[in-house]
Short mmCIF file of N, CA and C in Angstrom, two decimals:
data_model
loop_
_atom_site.label_atom_id
_atom_site.label_comp_id
_atom_site.label_asym_id
_atom_site.label_seq_id
_atom_site.Cartn_x
_atom_site.Cartn_y
_atom_site.Cartn_z
N VAL A 1 0.09 0.89 -0.81
CA VAL A 1 1.18 1.55 -0.10
C VAL A 1 0.78 3.00 0.10
N TYR A 2 0.59 3.39 1.35
CA TYR A 2 0.21 4.76 1.66
C TYR A 2 1.44 5.66 1.60
N ASN A 3 1.24 6.92 1.32
CA ASN A 3 2.28 7.95 1.29
C ASN A 3 3.34 7.73 0.22
N ALA A 4 2.99 7.01 -0.84
CA ALA A 4 3.92 6.81 -1.94
C ALA A 4 3.80 7.98 -2.92
N ALA A 5 4.92 8.39 -3.47
CA ALA A 5 4.91 9.47 -4.48
C ALA A 5 4.14 8.99 -5.71
N PRO A 6 3.43 9.90 -6.39
CA PRO A 6 2.62 9.49 -7.54
C PRO A 6 3.42 8.81 -8.65
N ASP A 7 4.68 9.15 -8.80
CA ASP A 7 5.47 8.57 -9.90
C ASP A 7 6.29 7.35 -9.46
N TRP A 8 6.11 6.87 -8.22
CA TRP A 8 6.82 5.68 -7.76
C TRP A 8 5.90 4.48 -7.84
N SER A 9 6.45 3.36 -8.24
CA SER A 9 5.66 2.13 -8.29
C SER A 9 6.58 0.93 -8.26
N VAL A 10 5.98 -0.23 -8.12
CA VAL A 10 6.71 -1.48 -8.27
C VAL A 10 6.25 -2.12 -9.56
N GLN A 11 7.07 -2.99 -10.10
CA GLN A 11 6.77 -3.63 -11.38
C GLN A 11 6.32 -5.07 -11.16
N VAL A 12 5.59 -5.61 -12.10
CA VAL A 12 5.21 -7.02 -12.05
C VAL A 12 6.50 -7.84 -12.02
N GLY A 13 6.58 -8.75 -11.09
CA GLY A 13 7.76 -9.59 -10.95
C GLY A 13 8.73 -9.13 -9.88
N ASP A 14 8.55 -7.90 -9.35
CA ASP A 14 9.39 -7.43 -8.25
C ASP A 14 9.10 -8.25 -7.00
N ALA A 15 10.13 -8.50 -6.21
CA ALA A 15 9.97 -9.19 -4.93
C ALA A 15 9.82 -8.13 -3.84
N LEU A 16 8.75 -8.21 -3.04
CA LEU A 16 8.49 -7.24 -1.98
C LEU A 16 8.67 -7.89 -0.62
N GLY A 17 9.33 -7.18 0.26
CA GLY A 17 9.43 -7.58 1.65
C GLY A 17 8.75 -6.52 2.50
N VAL A 18 7.82 -6.95 3.36
CA VAL A 18 7.07 -6.02 4.20
C VAL A 18 7.46 -6.30 5.65
N ALA A 19 8.15 -5.35 6.27
CA ALA A 19 8.68 -5.55 7.63
C ALA A 19 7.56 -5.65 8.68
N GLU A 20 6.61 -4.74 8.64
CA GLU A 20 5.55 -4.72 9.64
C GLU A 20 4.19 -4.57 8.97
N PRO A 21 3.69 -5.63 8.33
CA PRO A 21 2.41 -5.51 7.64
C PRO A 21 1.26 -5.36 8.62
N HIS A 22 0.25 -4.64 8.20
CA HIS A 22 -0.96 -4.47 9.00
C HIS A 22 -2.10 -5.10 8.20
N LEU A 23 -2.54 -6.27 8.61
CA LEU A 23 -3.57 -7.01 7.91
C LEU A 23 -4.95 -6.48 8.31
N VAL A 24 -5.76 -6.17 7.30
CA VAL A 24 -7.10 -5.61 7.55
C VAL A 24 -8.13 -6.41 6.75
N GLN A 25 -9.21 -6.80 7.42
CA GLN A 25 -10.31 -7.49 6.75
C GLN A 25 -11.36 -6.44 6.38
N HIS A 26 -11.65 -6.29 5.11
CA HIS A 26 -12.63 -5.31 4.63
C HIS A 26 -13.94 -6.01 4.32
N GLN A 27 -15.04 -5.38 4.70
CA GLN A 27 -16.37 -5.86 4.34
C GLN A 27 -17.20 -4.63 3.97
N HIS A 28 -17.70 -4.63 2.74
CA HIS A 28 -18.48 -3.50 2.25
C HIS A 28 -19.75 -4.03 1.61
N GLN A 29 -20.82 -3.26 1.74
CA GLN A 29 -22.07 -3.61 1.08
C GLN A 29 -22.43 -2.50 0.12
N TYR A 30 -22.87 -2.92 -1.07
CA TYR A 30 -23.26 -1.95 -2.10
C TYR A 30 -24.35 -2.58 -2.95
N GLN A 31 -25.46 -1.91 -3.04
CA GLN A 31 -26.61 -2.35 -3.83
C GLN A 31 -26.99 -3.80 -3.53
N GLY A 32 -27.03 -4.12 -2.25
CA GLY A 32 -27.47 -5.44 -1.82
C GLY A 32 -26.42 -6.53 -1.92
N LYS A 33 -25.23 -6.19 -2.37
CA LYS A 33 -24.16 -7.18 -2.48
C LYS A 33 -23.10 -6.90 -1.43
N THR A 34 -22.50 -7.96 -0.92
CA THR A 34 -21.45 -7.84 0.08
C THR A 34 -20.10 -8.19 -0.56
N PHE A 35 -19.13 -7.33 -0.33
CA PHE A 35 -17.78 -7.53 -0.84
C PHE A 35 -16.87 -7.67 0.36
N SER A 36 -16.10 -8.75 0.38
CA SER A 36 -15.22 -9.03 1.51
C SER A 36 -13.84 -9.39 0.96
N PHE A 37 -12.81 -8.75 1.48
CA PHE A 37 -11.45 -9.06 1.06
C PHE A 37 -10.47 -8.65 2.15
N THR A 38 -9.29 -9.22 2.08
CA THR A 38 -8.23 -8.93 3.03
C THR A 38 -7.23 -8.00 2.36
N GLY A 39 -6.77 -7.00 3.09
CA GLY A 39 -5.78 -6.07 2.57
C GLY A 39 -4.58 -5.98 3.51
N VAL A 40 -3.45 -5.65 2.94
CA VAL A 40 -2.24 -5.43 3.73
C VAL A 40 -1.90 -3.95 3.61
N ARG A 41 -1.92 -3.24 4.72
CA ARG A 41 -1.62 -1.81 4.72
C ARG A 41 -0.13 -1.62 4.99
N VAL A 42 0.50 -0.83 4.15
CA VAL A 42 1.91 -0.46 4.33
C VAL A 42 1.92 1.06 4.43
N SER A 43 2.38 1.60 5.57
CA SER A 43 2.25 3.03 5.83
C SER A 43 3.22 3.89 5.04
N SER A 44 4.30 3.31 4.55
CA SER A 44 5.29 4.11 3.81
C SER A 44 6.06 3.21 2.86
N PRO A 45 6.36 3.67 1.66
CA PRO A 45 7.18 2.86 0.76
C PRO A 45 8.59 2.64 1.31
N LEU A 46 9.03 3.50 2.22
CA LEU A 46 10.37 3.36 2.77
C LEU A 46 10.48 2.21 3.76
N SER A 47 9.34 1.63 4.16
CA SER A 47 9.37 0.48 5.06
C SER A 47 9.39 -0.84 4.28
N LEU A 48 9.44 -0.78 2.96
CA LEU A 48 9.48 -1.97 2.12
C LEU A 48 10.90 -2.33 1.72
N LEU A 49 11.07 -3.54 1.29
CA LEU A 49 12.26 -3.95 0.55
C LEU A 49 11.77 -4.37 -0.83
N VAL A 50 12.30 -3.76 -1.87
CA VAL A 50 11.93 -4.08 -3.24
C VAL A 50 13.17 -4.71 -3.88
N ASN A 51 13.06 -5.98 -4.21
CA ASN A 51 14.20 -6.73 -4.77
C ASN A 51 15.42 -6.64 -3.87
N GLY A 52 15.18 -6.69 -2.55
CA GLY A 52 16.26 -6.70 -1.58
C GLY A 52 16.83 -5.35 -1.21
N ARG A 53 16.27 -4.26 -1.76
CA ARG A 53 16.78 -2.91 -1.46
C ARG A 53 15.64 -2.00 -1.03
N ARG A 54 15.98 -1.01 -0.23
CA ARG A 54 15.00 0.01 0.17
C ARG A 54 14.75 0.93 -1.02
N PRO A 55 13.51 1.40 -1.19
CA PRO A 55 13.23 2.38 -2.24
C PRO A 55 13.98 3.68 -1.96
N PRO A 56 14.24 4.49 -2.99
CA PRO A 56 14.93 5.76 -2.78
C PRO A 56 14.03 6.75 -2.04
N GLY A 57 14.62 7.76 -1.42
CA GLY A 57 13.87 8.78 -0.68
C GLY A 57 12.74 9.42 -1.47
N PRO A 58 12.92 9.70 -2.79
CA PRO A 58 11.82 10.31 -3.56
C PRO A 58 10.60 9.41 -3.72
N ALA A 59 10.66 8.15 -3.29
CA ALA A 59 9.48 7.28 -3.34
C ALA A 59 8.43 7.72 -2.33
N LEU A 60 8.85 8.47 -1.32
CA LEU A 60 7.92 8.97 -0.29
C LEU A 60 7.29 10.27 -0.78
N ALA A 61 5.98 10.34 -0.70
CA ALA A 61 5.27 11.54 -1.14
C ALA A 61 5.61 12.71 -0.20
N PRO A 62 5.80 13.90 -0.75
CA PRO A 62 6.07 15.06 0.11
C PRO A 62 4.81 15.43 0.90
N ALA A 63 5.03 16.02 2.06
CA ALA A 63 3.90 16.48 2.88
C ALA A 63 3.22 17.64 2.19
N ARG A 64 1.87 17.69 2.32
CA ARG A 64 1.09 18.80 1.75
C ARG A 64 0.20 19.37 2.83
N LEU A 65 0.08 20.66 2.84
CA LEU A 65 -0.82 21.32 3.75
C LEU A 65 -2.09 21.63 2.99
N ALA A 66 -3.22 21.14 3.47
CA ALA A 66 -4.48 21.35 2.76
C ALA A 66 -5.47 22.08 3.65
#
């Protein structure tokens, strides 16, 4: 989950609903080995449903200027 606050998380056993998942196939090579896996990108924790409810506003990480 991108843009999640560092102290926000979901627990084992929580039910997650993802309204607009972005499925990504990853393929990486390292030291002659190939690693391939599928990932689901969620751009904001506020776009999830956790146990049937939206996460609170503080679940979203504040913007930082770097």
